[in-house]
Amino acid sequence: MLSEHIDSIFLNNGYCKVPNNQNLDGYILSLFEPKEAPHREEYFVVIEAITQSAHATEYLLNEGADLLFNKFCSMENLKKSFAKNCTMIICCEAANTTRELTLQLEEDHYNFKKNVIIYTKGEITGLEQFYGSDHSFQKLSNELINNIINSDSGNEFRAFK
């Protein structure tokens, strides 16, 4: 699942996973905050439906995001800045969502700022093959990501995509 890779990126780039008992049935979710940055008050929620479907994505738009936002806002270990500084990253398989639904999610002004990452199973397989069997994707850092994107003037990244 893409959310596992996104979680690794956060963990390797100065964020820590916030322990929480919040959940949404049928979804995998993680909450991240900066590790050592008292002046950085930004939070990220990474979420992905266990069973990908248009219905699962629509649920996030119509109800799920609101429920999660209220649950997180009630947590005592989060700062008040959470309510205004949290981005939800929604991982969706391309075969199970439409461009219109993606745009509706990203343009929804309520609760979280929302970013949708659309992927295919082939892209996940390619990403895992790119890193090999040693799971070095777990070591993704900003520096490594920039090197991947910019190597050979960006040609390698275009070839990978």
CSV table of C-alpha atoms in Angstrom, one decimal, residues 4-17 32 35 135-145:
chain,number,residue,atom,x,y,z
A,4,GLU,CA,3.3,2.6,4.0
A,5,HIS,CA,5.8,4.3,1.7
A,6,ILE,CA,4.5,7.8,2.6
A,7,ASP,CA,4.8,6.9,6.3
A,8,SER,CA,8.4,6.0,5.7
A,9,ILE,CA,9.1,9.3,4.0
A,10,PHE,CA,7.7,11.3,6.9
A,11,LEU,CA,9.6,9.2,9.5
A,12,ASN,CA,12.9,9.7,7.6
A,13,ASN,CA,12.4,13.5,7.2
A,14,GLY,CA,12.1,14.9,10.7
A,15,TYR,CA,8.5,13.8,11.6
A,16,CYS,CA,7.3,11.4,14.3
A,17,LYS,CA,4.2,9.4,14.3
A,32,PHE,CA,2.6,12.9,12.0
A,35,LYS,CA,10.1,15.9,15.7
A,135,HIS,CA,13.5,-2.3,1.4
A,136,SER,CA,15.7,0.7,1.1
A,137,PHE,CA,12.5,2.7,0.4
A,138,GLN,CA,12.4,2.9,4.2
A,139,LYS,CA,15.4,5.2,4.1
A,140,LEU,CA,13.8,7.8,1.8
A,141,SER,CA,15.0,11.2,2.8
A,142,ASN,CA,14.5,14.6,1.2
A,143,GLU,CA,18.0,14.5,-0.1
A,144,LEU,CA,17.5,11.1,-1.7
A,145,ILE,CA,14.2,12.1,-3.2
